[in-house]
PDB file of C-alpha atoms in Angstrom:
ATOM      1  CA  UNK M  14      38.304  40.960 -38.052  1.00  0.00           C
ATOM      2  CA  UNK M  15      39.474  43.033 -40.920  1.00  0.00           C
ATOM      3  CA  UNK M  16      42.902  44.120 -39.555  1.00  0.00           C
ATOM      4  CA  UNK M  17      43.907  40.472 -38.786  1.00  0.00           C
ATOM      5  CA  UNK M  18      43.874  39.542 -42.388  1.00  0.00           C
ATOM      6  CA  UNK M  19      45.893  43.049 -43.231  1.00  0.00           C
ATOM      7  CA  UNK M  20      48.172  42.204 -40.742  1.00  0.00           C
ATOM      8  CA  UNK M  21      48.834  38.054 -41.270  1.00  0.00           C
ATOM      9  CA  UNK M  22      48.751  35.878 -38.774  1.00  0.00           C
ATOM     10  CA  UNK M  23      52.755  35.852 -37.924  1.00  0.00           C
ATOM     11  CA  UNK M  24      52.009  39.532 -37.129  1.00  0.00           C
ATOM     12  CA  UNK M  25      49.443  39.422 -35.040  1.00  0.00           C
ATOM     13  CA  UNK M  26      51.052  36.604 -33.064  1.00  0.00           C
ATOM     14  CA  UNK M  27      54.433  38.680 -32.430  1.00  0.00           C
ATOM     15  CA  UNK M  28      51.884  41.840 -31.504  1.00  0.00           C
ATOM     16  CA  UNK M  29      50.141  39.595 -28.844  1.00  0.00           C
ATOM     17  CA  UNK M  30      53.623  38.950 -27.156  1.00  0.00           C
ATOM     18  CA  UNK M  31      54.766  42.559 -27.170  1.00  0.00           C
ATOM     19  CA  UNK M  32      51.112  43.100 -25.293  1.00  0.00           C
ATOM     20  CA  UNK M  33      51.783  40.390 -23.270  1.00  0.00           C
ATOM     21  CA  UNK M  34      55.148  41.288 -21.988  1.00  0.00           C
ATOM     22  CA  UNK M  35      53.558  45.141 -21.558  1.00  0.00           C
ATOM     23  CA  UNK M  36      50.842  43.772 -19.135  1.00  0.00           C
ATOM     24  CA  UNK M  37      53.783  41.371 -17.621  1.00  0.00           C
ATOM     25  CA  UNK M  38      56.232  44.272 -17.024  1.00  0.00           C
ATOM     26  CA  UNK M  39      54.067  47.118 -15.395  1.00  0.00           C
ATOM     27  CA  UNK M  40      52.316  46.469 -12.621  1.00  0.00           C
ATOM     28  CA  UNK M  41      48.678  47.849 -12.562  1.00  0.00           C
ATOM     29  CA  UNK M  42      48.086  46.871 -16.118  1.00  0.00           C
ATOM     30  CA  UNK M  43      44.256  45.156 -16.389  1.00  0.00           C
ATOM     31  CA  UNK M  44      43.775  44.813 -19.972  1.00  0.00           C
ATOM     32  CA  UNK M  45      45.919  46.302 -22.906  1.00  0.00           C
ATOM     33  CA  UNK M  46      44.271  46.461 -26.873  1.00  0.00           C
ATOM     34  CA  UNK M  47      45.346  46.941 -29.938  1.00  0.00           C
ATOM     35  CA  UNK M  48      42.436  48.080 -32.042  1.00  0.00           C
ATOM     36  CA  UNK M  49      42.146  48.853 -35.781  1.00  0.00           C
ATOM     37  CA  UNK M  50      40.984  52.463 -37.225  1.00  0.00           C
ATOM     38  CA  UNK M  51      37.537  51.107 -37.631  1.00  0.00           C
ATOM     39  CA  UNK M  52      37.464  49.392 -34.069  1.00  0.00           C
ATOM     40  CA  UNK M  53      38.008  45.856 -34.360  1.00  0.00           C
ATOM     41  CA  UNK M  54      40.218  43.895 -32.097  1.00  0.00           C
ATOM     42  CA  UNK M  55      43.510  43.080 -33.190  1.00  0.00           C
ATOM     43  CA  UNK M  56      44.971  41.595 -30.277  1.00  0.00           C
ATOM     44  CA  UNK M  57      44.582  41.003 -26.337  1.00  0.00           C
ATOM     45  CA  UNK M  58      45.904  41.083 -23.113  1.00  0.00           C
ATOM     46  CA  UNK M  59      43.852  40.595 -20.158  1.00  0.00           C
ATOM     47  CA  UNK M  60      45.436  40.076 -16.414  1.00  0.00           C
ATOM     48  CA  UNK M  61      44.318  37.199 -14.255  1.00  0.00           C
ATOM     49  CA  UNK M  62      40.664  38.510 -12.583  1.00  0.00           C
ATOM     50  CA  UNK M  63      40.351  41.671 -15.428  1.00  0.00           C
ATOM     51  CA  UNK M  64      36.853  41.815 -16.202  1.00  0.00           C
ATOM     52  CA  UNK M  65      37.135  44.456 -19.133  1.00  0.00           C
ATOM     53  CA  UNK M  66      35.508  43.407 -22.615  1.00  0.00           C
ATOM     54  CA  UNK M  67      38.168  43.662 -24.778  1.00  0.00           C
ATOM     55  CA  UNK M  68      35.732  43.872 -27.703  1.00  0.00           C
ATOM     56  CA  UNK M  69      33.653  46.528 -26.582  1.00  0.00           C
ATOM     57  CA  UNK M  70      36.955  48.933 -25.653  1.00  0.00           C
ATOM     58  CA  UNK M  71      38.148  48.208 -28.632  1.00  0.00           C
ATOM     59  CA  UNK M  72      35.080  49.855 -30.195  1.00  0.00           C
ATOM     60  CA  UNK M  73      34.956  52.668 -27.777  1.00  0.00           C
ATOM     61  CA  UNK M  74      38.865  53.544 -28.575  1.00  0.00           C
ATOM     62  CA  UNK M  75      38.245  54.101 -32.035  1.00  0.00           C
ATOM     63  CA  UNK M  76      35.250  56.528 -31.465  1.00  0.00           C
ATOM     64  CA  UNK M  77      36.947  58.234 -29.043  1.00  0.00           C
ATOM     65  CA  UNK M  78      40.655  58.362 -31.068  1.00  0.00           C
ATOM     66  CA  UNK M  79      38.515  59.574 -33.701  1.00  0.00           C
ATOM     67  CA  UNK M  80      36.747  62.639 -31.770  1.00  0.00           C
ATOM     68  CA  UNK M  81      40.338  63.165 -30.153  1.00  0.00           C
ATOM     69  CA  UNK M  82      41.573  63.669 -33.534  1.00  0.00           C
ATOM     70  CA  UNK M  83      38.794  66.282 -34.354  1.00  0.00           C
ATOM     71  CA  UNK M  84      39.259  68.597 -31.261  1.00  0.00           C
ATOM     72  CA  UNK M  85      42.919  68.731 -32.046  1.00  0.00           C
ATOM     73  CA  UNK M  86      42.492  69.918 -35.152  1.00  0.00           C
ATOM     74  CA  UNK M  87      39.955  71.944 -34.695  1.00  0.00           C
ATOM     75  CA  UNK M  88      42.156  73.637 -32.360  1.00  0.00           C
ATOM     76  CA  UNK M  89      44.719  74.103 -34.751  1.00  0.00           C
ATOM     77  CA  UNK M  90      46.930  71.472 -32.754  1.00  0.00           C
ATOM     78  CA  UNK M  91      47.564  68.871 -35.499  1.00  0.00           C
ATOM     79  CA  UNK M  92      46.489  65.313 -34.725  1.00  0.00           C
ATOM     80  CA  UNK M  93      46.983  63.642 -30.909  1.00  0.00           C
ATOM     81  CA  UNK M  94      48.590  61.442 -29.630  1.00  0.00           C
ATOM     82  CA  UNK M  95      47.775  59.891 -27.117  1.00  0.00           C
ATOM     83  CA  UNK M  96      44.595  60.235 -24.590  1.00  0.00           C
ATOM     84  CA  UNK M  97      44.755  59.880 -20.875  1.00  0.00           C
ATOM     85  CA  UNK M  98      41.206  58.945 -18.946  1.00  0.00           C
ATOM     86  CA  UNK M  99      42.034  59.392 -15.123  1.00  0.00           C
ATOM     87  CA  UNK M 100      39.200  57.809 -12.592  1.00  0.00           C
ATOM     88  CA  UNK M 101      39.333  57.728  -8.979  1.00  0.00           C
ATOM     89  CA  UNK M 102      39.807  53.593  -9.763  1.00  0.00           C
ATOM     90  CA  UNK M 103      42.341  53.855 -12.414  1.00  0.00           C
ATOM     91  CA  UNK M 104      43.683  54.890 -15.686  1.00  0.00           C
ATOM     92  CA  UNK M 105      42.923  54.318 -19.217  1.00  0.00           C
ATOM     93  CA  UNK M 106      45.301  55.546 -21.601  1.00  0.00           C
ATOM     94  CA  UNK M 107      44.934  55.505 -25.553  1.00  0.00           C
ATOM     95  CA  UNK M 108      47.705  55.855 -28.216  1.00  0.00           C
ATOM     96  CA  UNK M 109      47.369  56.696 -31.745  1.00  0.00           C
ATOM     97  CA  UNK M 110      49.510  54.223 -34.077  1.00  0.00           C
ATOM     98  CA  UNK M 111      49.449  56.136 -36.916  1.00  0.00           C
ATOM     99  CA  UNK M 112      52.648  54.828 -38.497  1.00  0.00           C
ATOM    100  CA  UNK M 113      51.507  51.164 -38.579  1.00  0.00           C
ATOM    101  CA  UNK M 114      50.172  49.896 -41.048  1.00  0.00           C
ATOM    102  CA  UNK M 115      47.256  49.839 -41.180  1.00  0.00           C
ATOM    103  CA  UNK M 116      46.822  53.129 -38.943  1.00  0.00           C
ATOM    104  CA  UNK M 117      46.034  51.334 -34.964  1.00  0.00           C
ATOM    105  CA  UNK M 118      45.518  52.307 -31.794  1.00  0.00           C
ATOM    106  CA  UNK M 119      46.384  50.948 -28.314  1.00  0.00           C
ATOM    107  CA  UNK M 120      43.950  50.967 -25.344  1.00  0.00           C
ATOM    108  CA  UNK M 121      45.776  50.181 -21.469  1.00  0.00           C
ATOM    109  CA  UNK M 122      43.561  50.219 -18.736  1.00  0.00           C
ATOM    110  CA  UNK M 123      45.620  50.144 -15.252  1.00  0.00           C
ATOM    111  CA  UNK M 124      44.522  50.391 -12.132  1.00  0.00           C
ATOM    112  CA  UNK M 125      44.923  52.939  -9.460  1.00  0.00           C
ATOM    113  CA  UNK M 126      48.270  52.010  -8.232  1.00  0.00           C
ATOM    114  CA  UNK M 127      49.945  52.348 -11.758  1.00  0.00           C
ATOM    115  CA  UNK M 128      52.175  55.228 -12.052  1.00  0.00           C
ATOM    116  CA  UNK M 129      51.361  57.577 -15.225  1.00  0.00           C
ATOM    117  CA  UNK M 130      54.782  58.432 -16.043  1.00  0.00           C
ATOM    118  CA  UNK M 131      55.626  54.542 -16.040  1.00  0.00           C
ATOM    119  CA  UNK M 132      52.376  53.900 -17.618  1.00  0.00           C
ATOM    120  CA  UNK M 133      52.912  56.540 -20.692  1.00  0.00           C
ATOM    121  CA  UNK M 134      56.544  55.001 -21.231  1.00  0.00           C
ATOM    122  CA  UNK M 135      55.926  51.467 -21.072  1.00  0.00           C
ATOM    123  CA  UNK M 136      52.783  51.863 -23.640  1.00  0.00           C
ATOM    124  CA  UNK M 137      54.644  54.251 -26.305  1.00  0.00           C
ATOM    125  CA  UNK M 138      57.753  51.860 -25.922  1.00  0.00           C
ATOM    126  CA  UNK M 139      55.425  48.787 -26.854  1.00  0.00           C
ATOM    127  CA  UNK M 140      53.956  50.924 -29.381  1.00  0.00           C
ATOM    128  CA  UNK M 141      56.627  51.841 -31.143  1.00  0.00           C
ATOM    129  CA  UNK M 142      57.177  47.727 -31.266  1.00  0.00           C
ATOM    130  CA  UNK M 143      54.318  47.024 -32.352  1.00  0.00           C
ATOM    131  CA  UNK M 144      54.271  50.072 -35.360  1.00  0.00           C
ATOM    132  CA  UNK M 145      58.058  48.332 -36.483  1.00  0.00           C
ATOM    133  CA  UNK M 146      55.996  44.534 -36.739  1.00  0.00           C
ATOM    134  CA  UNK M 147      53.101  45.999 -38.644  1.00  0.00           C
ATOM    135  CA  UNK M 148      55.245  47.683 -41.134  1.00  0.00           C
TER     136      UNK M 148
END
């Protein structure tokens, strides 16, 4: 796990509570991961009765930041920010943490009775959280 060792130990540790009190906080959160820019788990959250695989969405949000990243440029519309990934089940939602350091990304997958606009803010708030710990 190349990002833990970037990121220490005391880092990762205050990143898995910010997760934690995302998941804790807005209701219709399943699992929420913070992945590095090559797609390795940084850190977890997983409700009661989730069955997501927190390794292989980890994997998946890098490929698809990175192809989100290529459209919008290709475009001419700079980099994105965020992805949203609506299902008749539920919602997954990806956010580019560019300004951490190392460059990571957050993957939320909520369920059908989360509310987007509650969704969006809750994730960029913890984002911006956990871009100030990995500074």
């Amino acid at each position: 796990m190349k990002a833990l060792h970037r990121l220490g130990k005391t880092a990762v540790e205050s990143i898995q509570r910010q997760l934690r009190q995302l998941g804790e906080n807005s209701p219709g959160i399943q699992l929420a991961v913070l992945t590095s820019a090559d797609g390795f788990e940084v850190a977890t959250y997983q409700a009661h009765g989730a069955e997501a695989a927190a390794a292989k969405v980890a994997a998946m949000t890098s490929s698809i930041t990175a192809l989100a990243d290529a459209i919008t440029r290709e475009t001419g519309l700079s980099t994105s920010r965020n992805l949203i990934i609506e299902s008749d089940t539920g919602t997954v939602l990806l956010l580019s943490l560019r300004e951490a350091h190392p460059p990571l990304s957050l993957a939320v997958v909520a369920s059908k009775q989360a509310i987007l606009g509650h969704l969006l803010w809750a994730a960029r708030n913890a984002g911006t959280a956990i871009t100030r710990i990995a500074e």
